[in-house]
Tab-separated table of C-alpha atoms and ligand atoms in Angstrom:
chain	number	residue	atom	x	y	z
A	289	UNK	CA	-33.997	60.190	-69.689
A	290	UNK	CA	-35.564	63.078	-67.822
A	291	UNK	CA	-39.134	62.981	-66.645
A	292	UNK	CA	-41.669	65.179	-64.942
A	293	UNK	CA	-41.002	65.038	-61.201
A	294	UNK	CA	-43.528	62.983	-59.281
A	295	UNK	CA	-45.879	65.255	-57.343
A	296	UNK	CA	-45.057	64.902	-53.652
A	297	UNK	CA	-48.636	64.640	-52.409
A	298	UNK	CA	-51.029	61.826	-51.534
A	299	UNK	CA	-53.892	61.396	-53.984
A	300	UNK	CA	-56.426	58.614	-54.338
A	301	UNK	CA	-58.225	58.478	-57.689
A	302	UNK	CA	-59.643	54.961	-57.218
A	303	UNK	CA	-60.344	52.791	-54.216
A	304	UNK	CA	-57.376	50.597	-53.302
A	305	UNK	CA	-56.884	48.217	-54.953
A	306	UNK	CA	-57.932	49.975	-58.151
A	307	UNK	CA	-59.128	48.100	-61.243
A	308	UNK	CA	-55.680	47.566	-62.777
A	309	UNK	CA	-54.220	46.466	-59.459
A	310	UNK	CA	-57.067	43.955	-59.010
A	311	UNK	CA	-56.294	42.371	-62.343
A	312	UNK	CA	-52.574	42.260	-61.611
A	313	UNK	CA	-53.244	40.700	-58.243
A	314	UNK	CA	-55.251	37.920	-59.828
A	315	UNK	CA	-52.374	37.202	-62.128
A	316	UNK	CA	-49.907	37.393	-59.236
A	317	UNK	CA	-51.934	34.866	-57.280
A	318	UNK	CA	-51.826	32.534	-60.281
A	319	UNK	CA	-48.126	32.693	-61.056
A	320	UNK	CA	-46.437	33.641	-57.773
A	321	UNK	CA	-46.536	31.234	-54.808
A	322	UNK	CA	-48.500	32.286	-51.765
A	323	UNK	CA	-45.309	32.171	-49.691
A	324	UNK	CA	-44.499	35.486	-51.365
A	325	UNK	CA	-47.270	37.729	-50.172
A	326	UNK	CA	-47.161	41.493	-50.791
A	327	UNK	CA	-49.045	43.606	-48.254
A	328	UNK	CA	-50.018	46.698	-50.272
A	329	UNK	CA	-53.287	46.676	-52.253
A	330	UNK	CA	-51.474	48.496	-55.080
A	331	UNK	CA	-48.904	47.835	-57.789
A	332	UNK	CA	-46.027	50.248	-58.227
A	333	UNK	CA	-45.647	52.263	-61.408
A	334	UNK	CA	-43.190	54.938	-60.241
A	335	UNK	CA	-41.601	56.044	-57.010
A	336	UNK	CA	-39.695	59.153	-56.025
A	337	UNK	CA	-38.965	60.990	-52.778
A	338	UNK	CA	-41.737	60.123	-50.336
A	339	UNK	CA	-44.271	58.976	-52.939
A	340	UNK	CA	-45.062	55.696	-54.687
A	341	UNK	CA	-47.446	56.089	-57.617
A	342	UNK	CA	-49.480	53.022	-58.465
A	343	UNK	CA	-50.703	51.631	-61.789
A	344	UNK	CA	-54.152	53.165	-61.261
A	345	UNK	CA	-52.697	56.648	-60.813
A	346	UNK	CA	-52.939	56.739	-57.006
A	347	UNK	CA	-50.152	58.465	-55.121
A	348	UNK	CA	-49.225	56.758	-51.864
A	349	UNK	CA	-47.156	58.097	-48.978
A	350	UNK	CA	-44.143	55.875	-48.423
A	351	UNK	CA	-43.428	55.208	-44.752
A	352	UNK	CA	-41.439	52.049	-45.460
A	353	UNK	CA	-38.773	52.714	-48.127
A	354	UNK	CA	-39.434	49.175	-49.344
A	355	UNK	CA	-38.096	47.898	-46.069
A	356	UNK	CA	-35.545	50.550	-45.096
A	357	UNK	CA	-33.899	50.473	-48.510
A	358	UNK	CA	-34.654	53.679	-50.408
A	359	UNK	CA	-33.063	56.071	-47.930
A	360	UNK	CA	-32.203	58.451	-50.800
A	361	UNK	CA	-35.543	57.810	-52.523
A	362	UNK	CA	-36.382	55.205	-55.166
A	363	UNK	CA	-35.202	57.234	-58.170
A	364	UNK	CA	-32.755	59.848	-56.968
A	365	UNK	CA	-31.478	61.625	-60.130
A	366	UNK	CA	-27.835	61.051	-59.143
A	367	UNK	CA	-28.424	57.341	-58.637
A	368	UNK	CA	-30.394	57.072	-61.884
A	369	UNK	CA	-27.625	58.803	-63.800
A	370	UNK	CA	-24.878	56.659	-62.278
A	371	UNK	CA	-26.826	53.477	-63.055
A	372	UNK	CA	-27.589	54.505	-66.624
A	373	UNK	CA	-23.959	55.351	-67.327
A	374	UNK	CA	-22.715	52.088	-65.878
A	375	UNK	CA	-25.293	49.978	-67.726
A	376	UNK	CA	-24.187	51.548	-70.978
A	377	UNK	CA	-20.507	50.791	-70.213
A	378	UNK	CA	-20.909	47.201	-68.996
A	379	UNK	CA	-23.352	45.252	-66.833
A	380	UNK	CA	-21.062	42.496	-65.633
A	381	UNK	CA	-17.607	41.027	-65.873
A	382	UNK	CA	-17.636	39.134	-62.550
A	383	UNK	CA	-15.312	40.870	-60.114
A	384	UNK	CA	-13.553	37.560	-59.399
A	385	UNK	CA	-12.630	37.334	-63.082
A	386	UNK	CA	-12.045	40.849	-64.424
A	387	UNK	CA	-12.107	43.420	-61.633
A	388	UNK	CA	-13.232	47.038	-61.941
A	389	UNK	CA	-12.042	49.972	-59.878
A	390	UNK	CA	-15.500	51.137	-58.739
A	391	UNK	CA	-15.713	48.101	-56.417
A	392	UNK	CA	-12.477	49.187	-54.734
A	393	UNK	CA	-13.615	52.805	-54.599
A	394	UNK	CA	-16.773	51.753	-52.789
A	395	UNK	CA	-14.701	49.633	-50.385
A	396	UNK	CA	-12.583	52.753	-49.756
A	397	UNK	CA	-15.713	54.859	-49.113
A	398	UNK	CA	-16.941	52.221	-46.670
A	399	UNK	CA	-13.557	52.357	-44.928
A	400	UNK	CA	-14.099	56.106	-44.480
A	401	UNK	CA	-17.607	55.891	-43.049
A	402	UNK	CA	-17.774	52.714	-40.934
A	403	UNK	CA	-17.169	52.965	-37.177
A	404	UNK	CA	-14.048	50.801	-37.262
A	405	UNK	CA	-10.719	52.548	-36.694
A	406	UNK	CA	-7.634	51.452	-38.602
A	407	UNK	CA	-7.575	49.810	-41.989
A	408	UNK	CA	-10.688	47.923	-43.035
A	409	UNK	CA	-11.392	45.772	-46.049
A	410	UNK	CA	-14.759	45.009	-47.618
A	411	UNK	CA	-16.244	42.186	-49.623
A	412	UNK	CA	-19.311	43.141	-51.674
A	413	UNK	CA	-22.266	40.798	-52.015
A	414	UNK	CA	-25.932	40.862	-52.999
A	415	UNK	CA	-28.195	40.704	-49.972
A	416	UNK	CA	-28.219	41.266	-46.247
A	417	UNK	CA	-28.459	37.556	-45.530
A	418	UNK	CA	-25.487	36.897	-47.775
A	419	UNK	CA	-23.505	39.521	-45.875
A	420	UNK	CA	-24.361	37.843	-42.567
A	421	UNK	CA	-23.390	34.420	-43.964
A	422	UNK	CA	-20.033	35.794	-45.040
A	423	UNK	CA	-19.408	37.578	-41.748
A	424	UNK	CA	-19.903	34.209	-40.030
A	425	UNK	CA	-17.462	32.545	-42.444
A	426	UNK	CA	-14.852	35.247	-41.790
A	427	UNK	CA	-15.329	35.073	-38.018
A	428	UNK	CA	-14.884	31.296	-37.992
A	429	UNK	CA	-11.818	31.463	-40.226
A	430	UNK	CA	-10.198	34.165	-38.077
A	431	UNK	CA	-10.918	32.693	-34.659
A	432	UNK	CA	-10.720	29.002	-35.515
A	433	UNK	CA	-13.889	28.662	-33.402
A	434	UNK	CA	-17.394	27.671	-34.476
A	435	UNK	CA	-20.175	28.930	-32.236
A	436	UNK	CA	-22.137	32.052	-33.107
A	437	UNK	CA	-24.387	33.783	-30.576
A	438	UNK	CA	-27.429	35.804	-31.581
A	439	UNK	CA	-30.098	37.452	-29.451
A	440	UNK	CA	-33.739	37.135	-28.546
A	441	UNK	CA	-35.819	39.124	-31.067
A	442	UNK	CA	-32.964	39.068	-33.596
A	443	UNK	CA	-33.467	39.136	-37.335
A	444	UNK	CA	-30.605	38.251	-39.654
A	445	UNK	CA	-32.279	36.891	-42.783
A	446	UNK	CA	-34.043	33.939	-44.403
A	447	UNK	CA	-31.282	31.696	-45.774
A	448	UNK	CA	-30.603	28.432	-44.007
A	449	UNK	CA	-27.829	29.848	-41.828
A	450	UNK	CA	-29.447	33.204	-41.124
A	451	UNK	CA	-32.853	31.661	-40.340
A	452	UNK	CA	-31.117	29.922	-37.486
A	453	UNK	CA	-29.851	33.264	-36.209
A	454	UNK	CA	-33.290	34.849	-36.586
A	455	UNK	CA	-35.473	34.501	-33.493
A	456	UNK	CA	-39.051	34.666	-34.727
A	457	UNK	CA	-40.659	31.455	-35.899
A	458	UNK	CA	-43.650	32.686	-37.900
A	459	UNK	CA	-43.285	33.411	-40.794
A	460	UNK	CA	-39.515	33.084	-41.083
A	461	UNK	CA	-38.708	29.584	-39.777
A	462	UNK	CA	-41.931	27.575	-39.531
A	463	UNK	CA	-41.508	24.212	-41.334
A	464	UNK	CA	-38.056	25.115	-42.711
A	465	UNK	CA	-35.792	23.334	-40.207
A	466	UNK	CA	-33.425	21.785	-39.379
A	467	UNK	CA	-31.254	24.817	-38.844
A	468	UNK	CA	-27.481	25.047	-38.988
A	469	UNK	CA	-25.568	23.793	-35.940
A	470	UNK	CA	-23.525	25.874	-33.489
A	471	UNK	CA	-25.953	28.799	-33.437
A	472	UNK	CA	-26.996	29.915	-29.949
A	473	UNK	CA	-29.531	32.404	-28.671
A	474	UNK	CA	-29.026	34.563	-25.606
A	475	UNK	CA	-31.183	37.201	-23.902
A	476	UNK	CA	-30.548	40.812	-24.923
A	477	UNK	CA	-31.936	44.101	-23.698
A	478	UNK	CA	-35.559	45.165	-24.146
A	479	UNK	CA	-35.979	47.977	-21.621
A	480	UNK	CA	-39.734	48.401	-22.132
A	481	UNK	CA	-40.353	44.769	-21.230
A	482	UNK	CA	-37.445	43.559	-19.084
A	483	UNK	CA	-36.963	46.727	-17.028
A	484	UNK	CA	-33.227	46.048	-16.754
A	485	UNK	CA	-30.486	48.671	-16.962
A	486	UNK	CA	-27.854	48.242	-19.663
A	487	UNK	CA	-25.435	46.940	-17.079
A	488	UNK	CA	-27.893	44.392	-15.674
A	489	UNK	CA	-29.009	43.171	-19.084
A	490	UNK	CA	-25.380	42.820	-20.229
A	491	UNK	CA	-24.579	40.835	-17.089
A	492	UNK	CA	-27.439	38.456	-17.922
A	493	UNK	CA	-26.206	38.136	-21.515
A	494	UNK	CA	-22.626	37.456	-20.466
A	495	UNK	CA	-23.715	34.811	-17.944
A	496	UNK	CA	-25.610	33.107	-20.730
A	497	UNK	CA	-22.661	33.274	-23.120
A	498	UNK	CA	-20.322	31.845	-20.508
A	499	UNK	CA	-22.576	29.142	-19.126
A	500	UNK	CA	-24.181	27.907	-22.340
A	501	UNK	CA	-21.419	28.330	-24.917
A	502	UNK	CA	-18.076	29.274	-23.370
A	503	UNK	CA	-15.715	31.843	-24.854
A	504	UNK	CA	-13.352	29.055	-25.999
A	505	UNK	CA	-15.990	27.864	-28.447
A	506	UNK	CA	-17.483	31.194	-29.420
A	507	UNK	CA	-16.334	32.749	-32.703
A	508	UNK	CA	-18.642	35.756	-32.681
A	509	UNK	CA	-21.575	37.536	-31.147
A	510	UNK	CA	-23.844	39.111	-33.762
A	511	UNK	CA	-26.314	41.843	-32.951
A	512	UNK	CA	-28.340	44.574	-34.600
A	513	UNK	CA	-27.534	47.792	-32.668
A	514	UNK	CA	-31.282	48.489	-32.859
A	515	UNK	CA	-33.255	45.315	-33.489
A	516	UNK	CA	-35.294	45.787	-36.664
A	517	UNK	CA	-37.856	43.075	-37.424
A	518	UNK	CA	-37.898	42.318	-33.684
A	519	UNK	CA	-39.644	45.651	-33.122
A	520	UNK	CA	-37.077	48.453	-33.250
A	521	UNK	CA	-35.822	47.527	-29.822
A	522	UNK	CA	-33.219	50.001	-28.638
A	523	UNK	CA	-31.061	48.327	-25.989
A	524	UNK	CA	-30.693	50.048	-22.622
A	525	UNK	CA	-27.835	52.519	-22.460
A	526	UNK	CA	-24.469	50.890	-22.032
A	527	UNK	CA	-25.685	47.373	-22.877
A	528	UNK	CA	-23.865	47.082	-26.178
A	529	UNK	CA	-20.667	48.632	-24.887
A	530	UNK	CA	-20.537	46.064	-22.045
A	531	UNK	CA	-21.134	43.140	-24.379
A	532	UNK	CA	-18.494	44.380	-26.822
A	533	UNK	CA	-16.045	44.838	-23.943
A	534	UNK	CA	-16.613	41.224	-22.880
A	535	UNK	CA	-16.096	40.054	-26.465
A	536	UNK	CA	-12.778	41.899	-26.762
A	537	UNK	CA	-11.563	40.527	-23.439
A	538	UNK	CA	-12.433	36.971	-24.502
A	539	UNK	CA	-11.173	36.796	-28.095
A	540	UNK	CA	-14.704	36.732	-29.415
A	541	UNK	CA	-15.524	38.867	-32.447
A	542	UNK	CA	-18.417	41.299	-32.347
A	543	UNK	CA	-20.410	41.560	-35.585
A	544	UNK	CA	-22.710	44.574	-35.824
A	545	UNK	CA	-25.540	43.738	-38.215
A	546	UNK	CA	-26.271	47.236	-39.493
A	547	UNK	CA	-28.204	46.034	-42.522
A	548	UNK	CA	-31.246	48.008	-41.366
A	549	UNK	CA	-29.718	50.667	-39.098
A	550	UNK	CA	-26.952	51.704	-41.491
A	551	UNK	CA	-26.356	54.523	-43.912
A	552	UNK	CA	-27.716	57.565	-42.048
A	553	UNK	CA	-31.043	55.943	-41.171
A	554	UNK	CA	-30.608	56.385	-37.407
A	555	UNK	CA	-29.086	59.863	-37.573
A	556	UNK	CA	-25.434	58.832	-37.903
A	557	UNK	CA	-23.734	56.920	-40.670
A	558	UNK	CA	-24.119	53.858	-38.424
A	559	UNK	CA	-25.927	53.134	-35.168
A	560	UNK	CA	-22.769	51.657	-33.636
A	561	UNK	CA	-21.388	55.203	-33.484
A	562	UNK	CA	-24.242	56.366	-31.261
A	563	UNK	CA	-23.664	53.358	-28.995
A	564	UNK	CA	-19.953	54.165	-28.794
A	565	UNK	CA	-18.963	50.685	-29.924
A	566	UNK	CA	-16.393	49.517	-32.421
A	567	UNK	CA	-17.362	46.227	-34.062
A	568	UNK	CA	-14.802	43.872	-35.606
A	569	UNK	CA	-17.080	43.196	-38.538
A	570	UNK	CA	-20.097	45.053	-39.810
A	571	UNK	CA	-22.763	43.777	-42.201
A	572	UNK	CA	-24.313	46.285	-44.580
A	573	UNK	CA	-27.109	46.200	-47.138
A	574	UNK	CA	-30.583	47.790	-47.457
A	575	UNK	CA	-29.863	51.554	-47.601
A	576	UNK	CA	-26.476	51.116	-49.262
A	577	UNK	CA	-27.377	51.570	-52.932
A	578	UNK	CA	-30.613	53.484	-53.423
A	579	UNK	CA	-32.602	50.296	-54.059
A	580	UNK	CA	-30.118	48.299	-56.121
A	581	UNK	CA	-29.266	44.885	-54.662
A	582	UNK	CA	-25.932	45.246	-52.917
A	583	UNK	CA	-24.466	44.288	-49.573
A	584	UNK	CA	-21.102	44.245	-47.867
A	585	UNK	CA	-19.092	42.859	-45.027
A	586	UNK	CA	-16.586	45.405	-43.811
A	587	UNK	CA	-14.104	44.499	-41.118
A	588	UNK	CA	-10.696	44.976	-39.593
A	589	UNK	CA	-8.127	44.135	-42.260
A	590	UNK	CA	-6.475	41.474	-40.122
A	591	UNK	CA	-9.791	39.720	-39.549
A	592	UNK	CA	-10.961	39.919	-43.161
A	593	UNK	CA	-7.617	38.601	-44.386
A	594	UNK	CA	-7.956	35.425	-42.340
A	595	UNK	CA	-9.815	33.909	-45.292
A	596	UNK	CA	-7.663	32.201	-47.963
A	597	UNK	CA	-7.567	33.556	-51.523
A	598	UNK	CA	-10.737	32.589	-53.366
A	599	UNK	CA	-12.653	31.900	-50.141
A	600	UNK	CA	-14.956	34.895	-50.520
A	601	UNK	CA	-16.998	35.989	-53.506
A	602	UNK	CA	-19.869	34.933	-55.715
A	603	UNK	CA	-21.010	35.385	-59.309
A	604	UNK	CA	-22.819	38.679	-58.850
A	605	UNK	CA	-21.247	40.066	-55.668
A	606	UNK	CA	-20.473	43.759	-56.114
A	607	UNK	CA	-22.263	43.965	-59.443
A	608	UNK	CA	-20.966	47.095	-61.215
A	609	UNK	CA	-24.419	48.623	-61.700
A	610	UNK	CA	-25.249	48.181	-58.022
A	611	UNK	CA	-21.829	49.531	-57.056
A	612	UNK	CA	-22.379	52.646	-59.190
A	613	UNK	CA	-25.675	53.159	-57.372
A	614	UNK	CA	-23.888	52.633	-54.062
A	615	UNK	CA	-21.238	55.252	-54.757
A	616	UNK	CA	-23.905	57.727	-55.898
A	617	UNK	CA	-26.120	57.011	-52.868
A	618	UNK	CA	-23.312	57.613	-50.403
A	619	UNK	CA	-22.547	60.877	-52.152
A	620	UNK	CA	-26.201	61.937	-51.884
A	621	UNK	CA	-26.261	61.044	-48.178
A	622	UNK	CA	-23.290	63.286	-47.571
A	623	UNK	CA	-24.258	66.180	-49.859
A	624	UNK	CA	-27.858	66.329	-48.690
A	625	UNK	CA	-27.014	65.901	-45.008
A	626	UNK	CA	-29.286	62.882	-44.656
A	627	UNK	CA	-27.985	61.968	-41.203
A	628	UNK	CA	-29.313	65.272	-39.845
A	629	UNK	CA	-32.529	64.867	-41.817
A	630	UNK	CA	-32.990	61.446	-40.268
A	631	UNK	CA	-32.585	62.946	-36.783
A	632	UNK	CA	-35.244	65.506	-37.592
A	633	UNK	CA	-37.628	62.815	-38.856
A	634	UNK	CA	-37.165	61.044	-35.519
A	635	UNK	CA	-38.153	64.229	-33.690
A	636	UNK	CA	-41.256	64.732	-35.845
A	637	UNK	CA	-42.449	61.150	-35.327
A	638	UNK	CA	-41.734	61.231	-31.588
A	639	UNK	CA	-43.574	64.528	-31.177
A	640	UNK	CA	-46.573	63.292	-33.176
A	641	UNK	CA	-47.043	60.115	-31.164
A	642	UNK	CA	-46.216	61.706	-27.827
A	643	UNK	CA	-49.206	63.970	-28.446
A	644	UNK	CA	-51.354	61.006	-29.482
A	645	UNK	CA	-50.243	58.998	-26.446
A	646	UNK	CA	-51.806	61.598	-24.129
A	647	UNK	CA	-55.219	60.570	-25.461
A	648	UNK	CA	-54.563	56.905	-26.125
A	649	UNK	CA	-52.841	54.719	-23.566
A	650	UNK	CA	-52.709	51.796	-26.006
A	651	UNK	CA	-49.594	53.560	-27.306
A	652	UNK	CA	-47.281	51.758	-24.911
A	653	UNK	CA	-43.838	52.654	-26.148
A	654	UNK	CA	-42.486	55.138	-28.682
A	655	UNK	CA	-38.954	54.187	-29.564
A	656	UNK	CA	-36.263	54.002	-32.177
A	657	UNK	CA	-33.840	56.540	-33.474
A	658	UNK	CA	-33.892	58.936	-36.407
A	659	UNK	CA	-35.868	57.686	-39.392
A	660	UNK	CA	-36.248	54.279	-37.737
A	661	UNK	CA	-39.083	54.728	-35.271
A	662	UNK	CA	-41.739	52.388	-33.926
A	663	UNK	CA	-44.792	52.361	-31.729
A	664	UNK	CA	-45.554	49.353	-29.544
A	665	UNK	CA	-49.276	48.965	-28.909
A	666	UNK	CA	-50.345	47.270	-25.684
A	667	UNK	CA	-53.269	46.723	-23.384
A	668	UNK	CA	-52.791	49.649	-20.975
A	669	UNK	CA	-53.570	47.481	-17.934
A	670	UNK	CA	-51.578	44.348	-18.666
A	671	UNK	CA	-49.050	45.383	-21.355
A	672	UNK	CA	-50.381	42.474	-23.421
A	673	UNK	CA	-49.386	42.974	-27.057
A	674	UNK	CA	-52.216	44.284	-29.276
A	675	UNK	CA	-51.292	42.530	-32.521
A	676	UNK	CA	-54.769	42.625	-34.038
A	677	UNK	CA	-55.081	46.371	-33.496
A	678	UNK	CA	-51.743	46.936	-35.210
A	679	UNK	CA	-52.704	44.742	-38.133
A	680	UNK	CA	-56.061	46.523	-38.468
A	681	UNK	CA	-54.385	49.947	-38.424
A	682	UNK	CA	-51.854	48.868	-41.054
A	683	UNK	CA	-54.515	47.380	-43.357
A	684	UNK	CA	-56.685	50.496	-43.126
A	685	UNK	CA	-53.710	52.871	-43.586
A	686	UNK	CA	-52.712	50.985	-46.728
A	687	UNK	CA	-56.245	51.353	-48.095
A	688	UNK	CA	-56.000	55.072	-47.424
A	689	UNK	CA	-52.788	55.341	-49.386
A	690	UNK	CA	-50.124	55.158	-46.681
A	691	UNK	CA	-47.539	52.405	-46.999
A	692	UNK	CA	-47.255	51.084	-43.464
A	693	UNK	CA	-45.102	48.290	-42.024
A	694	UNK	CA	-45.519	46.255	-38.876
A	695	UNK	CA	-42.887	44.428	-36.816
A	696	UNK	CA	-42.217	42.873	-33.455
A	697	UNK	CA	-41.913	39.377	-32.097
A	698	UNK	CA	-45.581	39.670	-31.079
A	699	UNK	CA	-46.625	41.608	-34.208
A	700	UNK	CA	-47.811	44.568	-32.109
A	701	UNK	CA	-45.411	47.194	-33.417
A	702	UNK	CA	-45.999	49.752	-36.154
A	703	UNK	CA	-42.721	50.826	-37.640
A	704	UNK	CA	-41.780	53.889	-39.618
A	705	UNK	CA	-38.930	53.846	-42.102
A	706	UNK	CA	-39.672	56.685	-44.493
A	707	UNK	CA	-37.210	57.598	-47.219
A	708	UNK	CA	-34.951	60.080	-45.449
A	709	UNK	CA	-35.544	62.528	-48.314
A	710	UNK	CA	-39.320	62.666	-47.605
A	711	UNK	CA	-40.833	66.154	-47.250
A	712	UNK	CA	-41.915	67.072	-43.734
A	713	UNK	CA	-45.525	67.890	-44.675
A	714	UNK	CA	-45.923	64.586	-46.438
A	715	UNK	CA	-44.495	62.731	-43.452
A	716	UNK	CA	-46.860	64.538	-41.083
A	717	UNK	CA	-49.831	63.765	-43.312
A	718	UNK	CA	-48.906	60.078	-43.313
A	719	UNK	CA	-48.636	60.064	-39.518
A	720	UNK	CA	-51.974	61.852	-39.168
A	721	UNK	CA	-53.705	59.253	-41.342
A	722	UNK	CA	-52.462	56.654	-38.888
A	723	UNK	CA	-53.466	58.457	-35.699
A	724	UNK	CA	-56.904	59.260	-37.215
A	725	UNK	CA	-57.410	55.560	-37.927
A	726	UNK	CA	-56.284	54.727	-34.401
A	727	UNK	CA	-58.751	57.185	-32.930
A	728	UNK	CA	-61.571	55.403	-34.804
A	729	UNK	CA	-60.612	51.971	-33.506
B	150	PLP	C1	-33.236	42.796	-43.741
B	150	PLP	C2	-32.200	42.352	-42.818
B	150	PLP	C3	-31.343	41.270	-43.121
B	150	PLP	C4	-31.511	40.448	-44.373
B	150	PLP	O1	-31.327	41.198	-45.526
B	150	PLP	P1	-31.823	40.609	-46.943
B	150	PLP	O2	-31.279	41.579	-47.927
B	150	PLP	O3	-33.309	40.564	-46.878
B	150	PLP	O4	-31.227	39.259	-47.067
B	150	PLP	C5	-30.342	40.963	-42.234
B	150	PLP	N1	-30.187	41.669	-41.103
B	150	PLP	C6	-30.966	42.694	-40.772
B	150	PLP	C7	-30.719	43.448	-39.524
B	150	PLP	C8	-32.014	43.063	-41.617
B	150	PLP	O5	-32.821	44.068	-41.277
């Protein structure tokens, strides 16, 4: 089914929300619980490249990719074709019952691209949280130990286990406890706020691991190489390498949660590469399949094989349609050089806000890597987080047709996760809308 390409320009033909979106929102509020609360004042009709077109005919600039999912765009022709072909062949057999080779081919592709040397094996699942859950299961089975350490400002999902690993209470954990046992939280590295070098921060982390948990009890340390929901916190140089070194010396596994940082988003296939670390296990989702629900745990063969036959799986894990999208997405990333494009996006965003920062000292920190960039807004005198300002900017940007996400433990971070295929002019226009709003506030 071929269609007219979606014009890659912002255009507002109604106020946002438009009349159709208003009606749909009323219906949404009737039938969908308020715990599920979309932020855009628009309903999607189509999406392609850097544009989401809404039901009222407005074209919005996408600076979120859902949340870091549509790296290759939300309807890349190669992904669409792969999905359509697979749907016509079969939608499901359950891989645990009747396997299909595409699952294995994707596992082989992951083996080629992940930053783990030697043979890896992969289990395919449905969501990021499910990948994290399974990485924890594998780590416990392999080590025979139980404790899992996560970091301040971490985000690992919303299921009962992963909520416990996630740091931020509101909205993720409030009223949902008790959480799973044997999950511990240790300080990480947040150079803008803690002022520590990588070495110093790692020393603090290791002291915490040793004094509060003990390597004899610790199955794994899990960390996002750049913390996502926590505010795109890039650890100080050398921090991760030191922590991984301690893990290896103490028979503790290191799990890199690359659900958000993975698949070219940060300018390499994976952020672990930039940090020079080699995880034992890596959790993957979001960008993996052009928007189809798919996730994976990839790890050293010896570690993955610690689980008994039948111990890993699930009804839908590695659904063939999602796998077809995954294979096509990885091909697009390679063919279109998306890692380099992501690096360039990082330069454009950095340049734009470095200019803006000269006139506005509320722009406290510009950080991130590649197409995963964020701005932390603070009171210039006290560094107090300016959460209300960030919320106001995001709300106004959305009304002006720019899909904008916030983040941060204190809610004072604007984050940019555009589809990596976005055109440069469109990206710059989106950024200008935001700095114009800022200038007015
Ligand atoms: C989004 C995210 C998750 C959870 O993924 P879901 O697909 O929403 O379950 C886990 N870890 C990180 C780092 C994430 O960004």
